[in-house]
Coordinates of C-alpha atoms in Angstrom, one line a residue:
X1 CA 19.2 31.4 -94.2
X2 CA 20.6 34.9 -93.5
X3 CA 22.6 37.0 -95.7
X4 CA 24.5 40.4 -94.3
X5 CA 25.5 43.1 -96.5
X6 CA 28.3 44.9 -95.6
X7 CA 29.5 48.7 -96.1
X8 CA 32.1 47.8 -98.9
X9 CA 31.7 48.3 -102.5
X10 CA 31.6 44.6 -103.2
X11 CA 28.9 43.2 -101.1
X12 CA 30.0 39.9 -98.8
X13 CA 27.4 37.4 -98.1
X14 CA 27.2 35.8 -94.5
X15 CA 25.9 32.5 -93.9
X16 CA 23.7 31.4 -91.3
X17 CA 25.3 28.9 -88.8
X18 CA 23.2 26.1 -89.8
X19 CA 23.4 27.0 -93.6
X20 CA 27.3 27.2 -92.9
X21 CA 27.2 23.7 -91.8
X22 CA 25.6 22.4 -95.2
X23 CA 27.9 24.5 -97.2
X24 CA 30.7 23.0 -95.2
X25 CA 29.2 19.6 -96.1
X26 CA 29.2 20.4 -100.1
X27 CA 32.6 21.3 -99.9
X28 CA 33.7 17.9 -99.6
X29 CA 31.8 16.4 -102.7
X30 CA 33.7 15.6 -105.9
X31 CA 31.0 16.9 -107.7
X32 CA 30.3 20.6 -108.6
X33 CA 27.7 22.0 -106.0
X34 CA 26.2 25.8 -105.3
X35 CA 24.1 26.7 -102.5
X36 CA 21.8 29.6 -104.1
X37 CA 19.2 32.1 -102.7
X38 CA 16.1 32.3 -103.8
X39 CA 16.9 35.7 -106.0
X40 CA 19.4 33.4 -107.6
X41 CA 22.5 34.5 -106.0
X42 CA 25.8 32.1 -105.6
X43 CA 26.4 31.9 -101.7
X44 CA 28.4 29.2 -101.2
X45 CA 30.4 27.2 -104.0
X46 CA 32.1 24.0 -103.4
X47 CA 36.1 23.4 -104.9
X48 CA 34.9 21.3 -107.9
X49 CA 32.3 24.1 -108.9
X50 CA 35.1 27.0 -108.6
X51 CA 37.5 24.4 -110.5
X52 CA 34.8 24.1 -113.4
X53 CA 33.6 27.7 -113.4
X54 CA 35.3 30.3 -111.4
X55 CA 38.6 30.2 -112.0
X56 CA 40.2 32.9 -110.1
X57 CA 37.1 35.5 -109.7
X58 CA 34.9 35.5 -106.7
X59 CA 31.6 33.6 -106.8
X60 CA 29.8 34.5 -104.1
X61 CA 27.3 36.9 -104.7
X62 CA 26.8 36.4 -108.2
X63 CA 23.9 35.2 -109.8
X64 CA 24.1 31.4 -111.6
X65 CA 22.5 32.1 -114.2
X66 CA 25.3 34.8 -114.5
X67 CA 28.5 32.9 -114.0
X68 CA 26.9 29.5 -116.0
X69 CA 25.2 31.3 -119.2
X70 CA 26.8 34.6 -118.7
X71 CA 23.3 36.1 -119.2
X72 CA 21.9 39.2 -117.7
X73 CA 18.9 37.7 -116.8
X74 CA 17.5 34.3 -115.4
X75 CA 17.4 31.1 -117.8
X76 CA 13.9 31.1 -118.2
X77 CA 13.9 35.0 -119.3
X78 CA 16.6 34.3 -122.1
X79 CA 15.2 30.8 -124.1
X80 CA 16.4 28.0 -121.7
X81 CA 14.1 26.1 -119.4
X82 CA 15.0 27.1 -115.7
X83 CA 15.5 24.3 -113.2
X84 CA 15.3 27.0 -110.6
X85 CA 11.9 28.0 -111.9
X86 CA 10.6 24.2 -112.3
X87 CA 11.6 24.0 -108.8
X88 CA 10.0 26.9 -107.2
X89 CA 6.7 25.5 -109.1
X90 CA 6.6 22.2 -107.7
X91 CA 8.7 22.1 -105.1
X92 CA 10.7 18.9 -105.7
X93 CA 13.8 18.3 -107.2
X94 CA 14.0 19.2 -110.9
X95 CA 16.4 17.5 -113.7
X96 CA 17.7 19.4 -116.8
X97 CA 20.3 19.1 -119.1
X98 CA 21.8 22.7 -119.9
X99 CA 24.7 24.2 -122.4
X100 CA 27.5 26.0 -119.6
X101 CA 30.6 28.4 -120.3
X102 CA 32.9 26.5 -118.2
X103 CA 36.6 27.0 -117.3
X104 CA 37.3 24.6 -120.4
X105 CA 34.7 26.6 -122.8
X106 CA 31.4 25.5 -123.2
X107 CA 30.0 22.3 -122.5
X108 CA 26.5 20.3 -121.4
X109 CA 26.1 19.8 -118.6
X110 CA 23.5 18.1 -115.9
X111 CA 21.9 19.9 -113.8
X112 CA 20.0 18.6 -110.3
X113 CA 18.5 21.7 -108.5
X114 CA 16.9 20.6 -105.0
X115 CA 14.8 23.5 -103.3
X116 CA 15.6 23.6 -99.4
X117 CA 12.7 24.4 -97.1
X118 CA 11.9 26.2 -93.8
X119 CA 10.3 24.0 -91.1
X120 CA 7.3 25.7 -91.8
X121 CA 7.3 25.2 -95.7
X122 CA 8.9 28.4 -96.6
X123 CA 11.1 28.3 -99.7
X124 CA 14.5 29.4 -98.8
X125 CA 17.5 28.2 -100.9
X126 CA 18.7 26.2 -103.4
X127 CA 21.3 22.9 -103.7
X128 CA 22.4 22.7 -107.3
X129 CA 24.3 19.8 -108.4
X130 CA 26.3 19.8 -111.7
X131 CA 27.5 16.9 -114.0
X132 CA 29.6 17.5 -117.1
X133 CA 28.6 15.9 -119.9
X134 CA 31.6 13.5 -121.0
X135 CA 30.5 11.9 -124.5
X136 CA 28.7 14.9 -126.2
X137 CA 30.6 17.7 -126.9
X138 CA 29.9 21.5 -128.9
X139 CA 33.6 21.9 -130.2
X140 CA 34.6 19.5 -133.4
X141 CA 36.4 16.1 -132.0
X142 CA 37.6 12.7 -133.1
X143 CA 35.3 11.2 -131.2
X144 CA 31.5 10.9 -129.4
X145 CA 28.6 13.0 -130.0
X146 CA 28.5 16.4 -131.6
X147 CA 26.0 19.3 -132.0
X148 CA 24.0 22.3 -130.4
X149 CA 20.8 22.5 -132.7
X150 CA 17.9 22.2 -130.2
X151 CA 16.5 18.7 -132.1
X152 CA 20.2 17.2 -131.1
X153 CA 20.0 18.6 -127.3
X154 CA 16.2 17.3 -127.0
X155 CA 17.9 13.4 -128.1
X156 CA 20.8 14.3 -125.9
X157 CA 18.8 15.1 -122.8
X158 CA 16.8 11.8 -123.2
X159 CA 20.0 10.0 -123.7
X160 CA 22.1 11.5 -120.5
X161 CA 18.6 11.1 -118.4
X162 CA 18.4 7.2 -119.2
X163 CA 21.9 6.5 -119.5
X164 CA 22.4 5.3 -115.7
X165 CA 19.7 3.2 -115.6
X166 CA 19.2 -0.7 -116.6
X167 CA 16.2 0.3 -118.5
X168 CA 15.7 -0.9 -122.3
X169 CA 16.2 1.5 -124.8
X170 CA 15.2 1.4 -128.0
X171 CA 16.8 4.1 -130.8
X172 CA 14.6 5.2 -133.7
X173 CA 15.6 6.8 -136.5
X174 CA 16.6 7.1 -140.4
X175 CA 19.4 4.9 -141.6
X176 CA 22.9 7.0 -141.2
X177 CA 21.6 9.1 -138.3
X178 CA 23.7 7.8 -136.2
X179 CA 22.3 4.9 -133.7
X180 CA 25.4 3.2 -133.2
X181 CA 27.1 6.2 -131.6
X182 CA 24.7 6.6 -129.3
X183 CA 24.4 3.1 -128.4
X184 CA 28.1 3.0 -127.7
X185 CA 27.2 6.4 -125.6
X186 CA 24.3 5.4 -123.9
X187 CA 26.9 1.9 -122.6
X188 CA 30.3 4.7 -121.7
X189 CA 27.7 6.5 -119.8
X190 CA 26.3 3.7 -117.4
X191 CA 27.0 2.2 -114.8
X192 CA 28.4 -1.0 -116.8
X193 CA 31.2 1.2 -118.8
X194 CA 33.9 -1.2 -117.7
X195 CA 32.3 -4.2 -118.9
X196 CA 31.6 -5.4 -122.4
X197 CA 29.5 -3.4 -125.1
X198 CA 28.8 -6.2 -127.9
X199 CA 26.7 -5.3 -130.8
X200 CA 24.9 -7.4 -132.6
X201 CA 24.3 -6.8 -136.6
X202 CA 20.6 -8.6 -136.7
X203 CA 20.8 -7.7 -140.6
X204 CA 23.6 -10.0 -141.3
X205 CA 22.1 -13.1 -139.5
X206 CA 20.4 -15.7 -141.1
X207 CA 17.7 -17.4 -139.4
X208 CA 19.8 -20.9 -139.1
X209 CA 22.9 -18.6 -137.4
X210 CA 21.1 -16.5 -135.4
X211 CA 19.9 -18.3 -132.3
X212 CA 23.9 -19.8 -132.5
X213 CA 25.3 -16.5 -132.8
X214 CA 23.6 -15.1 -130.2
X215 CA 22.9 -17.9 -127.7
X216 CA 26.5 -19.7 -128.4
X217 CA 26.3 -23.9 -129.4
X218 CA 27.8 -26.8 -127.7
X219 CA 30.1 -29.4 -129.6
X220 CA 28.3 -31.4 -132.0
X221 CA 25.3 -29.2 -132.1
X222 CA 24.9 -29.3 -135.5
X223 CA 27.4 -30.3 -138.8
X224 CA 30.2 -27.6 -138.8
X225 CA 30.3 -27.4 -134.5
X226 CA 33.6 -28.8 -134.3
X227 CA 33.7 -26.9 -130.5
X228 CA 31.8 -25.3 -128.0
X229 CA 31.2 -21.8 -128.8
X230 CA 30.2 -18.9 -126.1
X231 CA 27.2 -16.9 -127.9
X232 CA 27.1 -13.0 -128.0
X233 CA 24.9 -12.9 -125.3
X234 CA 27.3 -14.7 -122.9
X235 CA 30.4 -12.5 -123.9
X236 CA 28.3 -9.5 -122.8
X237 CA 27.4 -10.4 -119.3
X238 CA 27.1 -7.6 -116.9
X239 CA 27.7 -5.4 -120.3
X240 CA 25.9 -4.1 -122.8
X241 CA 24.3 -5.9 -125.6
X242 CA 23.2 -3.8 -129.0
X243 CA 20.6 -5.2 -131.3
X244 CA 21.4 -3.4 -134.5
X245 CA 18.6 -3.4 -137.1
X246 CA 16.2 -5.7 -134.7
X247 CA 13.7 -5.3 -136.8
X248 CA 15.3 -7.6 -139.1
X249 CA 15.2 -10.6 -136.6
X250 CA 13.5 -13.6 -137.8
X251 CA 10.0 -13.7 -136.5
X252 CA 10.6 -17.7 -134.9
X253 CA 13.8 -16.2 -133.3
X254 CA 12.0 -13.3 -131.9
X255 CA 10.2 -16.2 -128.8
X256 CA 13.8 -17.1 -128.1
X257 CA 14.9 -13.2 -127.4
X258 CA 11.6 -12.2 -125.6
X259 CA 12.6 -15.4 -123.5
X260 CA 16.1 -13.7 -122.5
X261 CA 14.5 -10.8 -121.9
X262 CA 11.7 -11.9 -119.4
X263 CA 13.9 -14.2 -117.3
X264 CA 17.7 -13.5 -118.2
X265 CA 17.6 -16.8 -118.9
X266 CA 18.8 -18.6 -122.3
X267 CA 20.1 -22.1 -123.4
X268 CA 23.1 -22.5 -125.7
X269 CA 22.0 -24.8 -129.0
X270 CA 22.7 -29.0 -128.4
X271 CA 22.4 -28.2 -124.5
X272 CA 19.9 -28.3 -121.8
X273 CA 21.4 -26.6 -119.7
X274 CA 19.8 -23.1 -118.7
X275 CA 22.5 -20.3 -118.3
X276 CA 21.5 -16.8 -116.7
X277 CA 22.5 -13.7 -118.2
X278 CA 22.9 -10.1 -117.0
X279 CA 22.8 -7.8 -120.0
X280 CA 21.4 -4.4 -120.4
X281 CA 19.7 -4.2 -123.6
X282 CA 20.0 -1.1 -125.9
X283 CA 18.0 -2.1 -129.9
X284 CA 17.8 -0.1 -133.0
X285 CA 16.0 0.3 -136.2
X286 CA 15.3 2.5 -139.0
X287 CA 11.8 0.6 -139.7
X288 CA 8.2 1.4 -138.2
X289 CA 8.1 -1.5 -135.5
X290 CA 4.4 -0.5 -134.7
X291 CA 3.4 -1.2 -138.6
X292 CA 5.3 -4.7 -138.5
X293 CA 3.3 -5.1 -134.8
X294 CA 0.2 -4.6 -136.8
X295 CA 0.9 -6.6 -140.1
X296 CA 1.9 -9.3 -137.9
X297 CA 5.5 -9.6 -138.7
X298 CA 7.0 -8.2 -135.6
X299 CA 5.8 -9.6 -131.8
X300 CA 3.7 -7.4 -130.3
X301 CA 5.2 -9.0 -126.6
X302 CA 8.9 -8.5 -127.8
X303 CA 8.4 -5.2 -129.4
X304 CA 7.0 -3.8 -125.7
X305 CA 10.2 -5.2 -124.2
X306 CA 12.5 -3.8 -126.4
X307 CA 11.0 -0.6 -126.5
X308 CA 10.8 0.8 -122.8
X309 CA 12.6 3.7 -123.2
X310 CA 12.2 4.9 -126.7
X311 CA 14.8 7.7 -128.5
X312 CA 14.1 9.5 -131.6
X313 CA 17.4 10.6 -133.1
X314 CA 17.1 13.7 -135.2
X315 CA 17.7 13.4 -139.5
X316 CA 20.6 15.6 -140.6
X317 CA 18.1 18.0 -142.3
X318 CA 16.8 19.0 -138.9
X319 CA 20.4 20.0 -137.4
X320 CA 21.4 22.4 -140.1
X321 CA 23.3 24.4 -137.6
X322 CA 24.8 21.2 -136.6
X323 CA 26.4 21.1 -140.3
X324 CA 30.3 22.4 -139.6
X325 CA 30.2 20.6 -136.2
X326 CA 30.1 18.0 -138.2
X327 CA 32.0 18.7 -141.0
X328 CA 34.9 19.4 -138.6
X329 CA 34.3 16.9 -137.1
X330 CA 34.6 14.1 -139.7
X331 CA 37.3 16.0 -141.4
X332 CA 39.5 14.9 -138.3
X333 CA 38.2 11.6 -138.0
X334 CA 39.1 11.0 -141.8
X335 CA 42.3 12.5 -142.1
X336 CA 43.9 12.7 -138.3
X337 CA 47.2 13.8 -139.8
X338 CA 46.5 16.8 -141.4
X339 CA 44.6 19.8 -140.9
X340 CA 41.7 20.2 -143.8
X341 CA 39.1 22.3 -143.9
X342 CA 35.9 23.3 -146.3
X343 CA 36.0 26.2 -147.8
X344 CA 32.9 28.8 -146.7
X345 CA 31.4 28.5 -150.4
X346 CA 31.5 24.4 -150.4
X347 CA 30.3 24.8 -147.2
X348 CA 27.4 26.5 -147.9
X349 CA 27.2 24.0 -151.1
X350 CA 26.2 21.1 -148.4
X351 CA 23.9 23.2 -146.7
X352 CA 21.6 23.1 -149.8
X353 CA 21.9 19.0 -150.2
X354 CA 18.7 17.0 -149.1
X355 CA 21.1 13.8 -147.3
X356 CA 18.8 11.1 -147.5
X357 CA 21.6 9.2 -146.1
X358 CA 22.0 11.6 -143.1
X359 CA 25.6 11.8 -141.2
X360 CA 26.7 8.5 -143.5
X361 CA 26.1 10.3 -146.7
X362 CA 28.1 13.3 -145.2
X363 CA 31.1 11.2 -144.6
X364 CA 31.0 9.6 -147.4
X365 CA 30.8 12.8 -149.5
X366 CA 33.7 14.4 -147.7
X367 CA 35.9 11.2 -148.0
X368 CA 35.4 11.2 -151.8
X369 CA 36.0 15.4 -151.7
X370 CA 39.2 14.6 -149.7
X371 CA 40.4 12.4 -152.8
X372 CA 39.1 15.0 -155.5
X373 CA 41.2 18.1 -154.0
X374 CA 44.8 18.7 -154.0
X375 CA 44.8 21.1 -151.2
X376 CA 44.2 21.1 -147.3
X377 CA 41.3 23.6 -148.4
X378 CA 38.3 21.7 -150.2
X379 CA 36.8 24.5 -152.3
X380 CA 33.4 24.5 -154.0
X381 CA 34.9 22.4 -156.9
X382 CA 35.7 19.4 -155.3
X383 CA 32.8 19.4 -153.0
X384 CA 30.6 19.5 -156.7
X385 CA 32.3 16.6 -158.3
X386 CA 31.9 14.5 -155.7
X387 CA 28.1 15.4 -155.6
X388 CA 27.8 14.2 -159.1
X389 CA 29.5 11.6 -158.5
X390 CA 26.5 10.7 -156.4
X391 CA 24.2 11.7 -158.9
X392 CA 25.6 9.4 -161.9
X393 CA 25.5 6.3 -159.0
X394 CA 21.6 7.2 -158.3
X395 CA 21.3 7.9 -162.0
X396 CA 22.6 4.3 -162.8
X397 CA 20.9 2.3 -160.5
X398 CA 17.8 3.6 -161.1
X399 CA 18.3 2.7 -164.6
X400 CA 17.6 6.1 -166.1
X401 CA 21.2 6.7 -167.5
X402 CA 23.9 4.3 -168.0
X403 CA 26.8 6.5 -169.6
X404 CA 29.9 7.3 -167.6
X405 CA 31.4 10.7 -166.7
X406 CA 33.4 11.2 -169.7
X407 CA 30.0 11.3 -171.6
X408 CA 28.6 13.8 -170.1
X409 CA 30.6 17.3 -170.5
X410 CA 27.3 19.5 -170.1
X411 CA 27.1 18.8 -166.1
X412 CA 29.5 16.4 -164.9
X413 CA 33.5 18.0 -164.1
X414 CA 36.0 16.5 -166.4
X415 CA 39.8 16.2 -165.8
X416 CA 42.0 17.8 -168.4
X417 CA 45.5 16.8 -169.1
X418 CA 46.8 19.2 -167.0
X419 CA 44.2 18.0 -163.5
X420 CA 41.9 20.8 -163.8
X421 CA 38.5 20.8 -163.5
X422 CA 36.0 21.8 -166.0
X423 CA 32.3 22.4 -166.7
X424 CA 29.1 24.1 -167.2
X425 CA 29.0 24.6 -163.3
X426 CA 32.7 26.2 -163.6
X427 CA 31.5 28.3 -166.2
X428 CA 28.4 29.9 -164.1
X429 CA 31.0 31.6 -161.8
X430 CA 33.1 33.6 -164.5
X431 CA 30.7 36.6 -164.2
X432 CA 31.0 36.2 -160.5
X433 CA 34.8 36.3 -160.8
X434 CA 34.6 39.3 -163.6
X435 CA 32.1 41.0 -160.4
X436 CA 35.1 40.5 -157.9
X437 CA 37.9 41.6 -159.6
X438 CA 36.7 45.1 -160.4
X439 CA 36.8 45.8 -156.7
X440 CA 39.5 43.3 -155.4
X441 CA 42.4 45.3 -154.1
X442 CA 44.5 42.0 -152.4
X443 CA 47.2 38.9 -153.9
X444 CA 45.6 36.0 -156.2
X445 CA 46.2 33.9 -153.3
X446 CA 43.7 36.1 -151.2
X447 CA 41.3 36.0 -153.7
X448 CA 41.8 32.4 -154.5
X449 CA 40.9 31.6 -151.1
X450 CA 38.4 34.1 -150.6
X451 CA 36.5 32.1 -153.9
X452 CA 37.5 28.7 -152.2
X453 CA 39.4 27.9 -155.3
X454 CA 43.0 27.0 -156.1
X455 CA 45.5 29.4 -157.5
X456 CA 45.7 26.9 -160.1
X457 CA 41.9 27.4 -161.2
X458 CA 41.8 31.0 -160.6
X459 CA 44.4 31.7 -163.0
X460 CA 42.9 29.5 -165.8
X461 CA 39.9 31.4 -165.0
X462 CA 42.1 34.8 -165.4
X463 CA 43.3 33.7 -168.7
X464 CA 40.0 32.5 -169.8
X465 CA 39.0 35.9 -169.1
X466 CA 42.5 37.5 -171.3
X467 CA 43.2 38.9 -167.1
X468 CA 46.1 36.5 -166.3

């Protein structure tokens, strides 16, 4: 490969005649492509990667790491891992999954980086090949995956790398993290998208249903088979089938499964006949399989099966940056036809809370805020009733208090005749307000957002104070 500089200000870069031919080529792929130097410079860029990234600017020339990141230096320099760099180590084709400022903001995106050699080994170029992530997004949405912490792109990469393939994956984690999601993820981004995804909730299914459930029955198979019945298995063919909560299979059932999953092969219950089935299988659980392995209750056989491909998924507590992706997030999916938002104070309010029950617990807690607030702004108020709300519940079912809210003034918000709020949590912001106001120069509505409160609250709070 050849590059010519020539006299102008703006430097244009020549291609060789056989490197013209491959850039020729990548300009009729669908997918984004870049042919780079080895200084990192852009020399030839295919439609689909000007589409994604150039928009009307000039490409050529510039460096990737440049037009992609928008950095002033290469990846590895600037905290990402460098798929340039991997290459120029090993010299094969490297894999990565990288965050990219695109034409429609930023977005992950897959990266496949092959190094181009001289006939006598000499390293002269790059081919870069990139695929948008389509389920997993940085920017709040109705749907699919959400987050940027570095625990969620380490489960994300795993998940976009394993996606394609047929292989068995099995998704580890804490109840409410999740799984589901990226079980439904891990089917939109395969190769069997247009066929069924049919989950399976193993937790529900007693050991007398679940071999029929699963495997279908014939007529007359047993008291209430008044008809044959395809099984859950058969209605995935070619699909996706997602064990939810495997761990609770019943250990006699667990034979049958490792059955299907040896020889695709499974019998509906009152029949003999065999019936083949082609299902990729994707399992979850929030229970330590290798203990049950051990203790005996969990097939050591089956458990290798199901777990081919394992995938941690990340507790809440480790994505705190994740936390108003999130709360944006679920805002929308709750409430589609209206616009509400957290407040920054009962914002920061969740950011202090443990949630045991991960992204569940989040949704649930925002739901109940939802009801508690009058306003398309949740301030600090709501968010803190329903937190105690919470409380009480834990309270009661561990026994250690069994009054109800209107018992306990000291800590829990009461409603007074005219809807307000009050408390000894209220009360701990009055010399906070008394703080602002001797330096507040805006409107009570100003301030009453800039507290995260209603105008309603603030000026009880003012009168409380002889200010209103």
């Amino acid at each position: 490969m050849t590059f010519t500089a020539s006299s102008d200000a703006e430097p244009q870069w020549v291609l060789s005649p056989g490197r013209a031919e491959l850039a020729s080529f990548l300009e009729g792929l669908p997918e984004p492509h870049i042919l780079c130097d080895p200084d990192y410079r852009i020399v030839a860029a295919n439609q689909a990667y000007r589409h994604l990234y150039g928009g009307e600017g000039e490409l050529t020339g510039r460096t990737c790491y440049e037009v992609s990141h928008h950095f002033d230096r290469p990846c590895d320099q600037a905290g990402e891992s460098c798929p340039m760099a991997r290459a120029r180590q090993s010299g094969q084709r490297e894999r990565i999954l990288h965050l990219h400022h695109t034409s429609c903001g930023q977005s992950y995106v897959n990266i496949e980086l092959t190094p181009l050699l001289s006939p006598s080994g000499e390293l002269t170029g790059y081919i870069e090949k990139m695929e948008t992530v389509q389920h997993a997004h940085l920017q709040p949405q109705a749907q699919g995956l959400i987050g940027r912490s570095p625990a969620f792109r380490q489960m994300l990469a795993l998940v976009t790398r394993v996606a394609p393939t047929d292989s068995a994956v099995m998704l580890l984690g804490e109840t409410g993290t999740g799984k589901d999601l990226v079980a439904q993820t891990l089917h939109a981004s395969s190769q069997r998208a247009a066929k069924p995804f049919v989950p399976v909730d193993c937790s529900s299914l007693t050991e007398t249903l679940f071999e029929s459930e699963l495997f279908g029955h014939e007529r007359g198979a047993f008291t209430d088979a008044h008809r044959a019945k395809a099984g859950l298995v058969e209605t995935a063919h070619e699909g996706t089938l997602f064990l939810d909560e495997v761990g609770d299979i019943p250990l006699t059932m667990q034979v049958k499964l490792l059955r299907l999953l040896e020889s695709g092969v499974y019998r509906r219950v009152g029949s003999t006949e065999q019936r083949q089935a082609n299902v990729r299988i994707v399992s979850a659980t929030h229970r330590d399989l290798s203990t049950m392995v051990r203790e005996g209750r969990f097939r050591e056989d089956l458990y290798h099966r199901l777990c081919t491909f394992p995938i941690r998924l990340p507790p809440l507590r480790a994505r705190a940056e994740d936390l108003p992706l999130l709360v944006d997030s679920l805002l929308r999916r709750l409430v589609p036809q209206r616009r509400i938002k957290l407040s920054p104070q009962a914002l920061e309010l969740l950011g202090h809370q443990p949630f045991h029950g991960n992204v569940r617990e989040l949704r649930n807690l925002l739901e109940r805020a939802i009801v508690l607030s009058d306003s398309a702004l949740i301030g600090v108020e709501a968010v803190e009733w329903a937190l105690q709300l919470d409380r009480d519940l834990q309270k009661d079912s561990q026994g250690r208090a069994r009054e109800t809210a209107l018992h306990e003034p000291s800590s829990l918000p009461q409603v007074t005749g005219d809807g307000a709020l009050r408390g000894s949590w209220q009360r701990l912001r009055i010399e906070e307000l008394r703080e602002r106001l001797q330096s507040w120069h805006g409107t009570r509505t100003e301030l009453a957002l800039e507290l995260g409160i209603s105008e309603r609250t603030l000026y009880r709070k003012l009168k409380a104070l002889g200010m209103a």
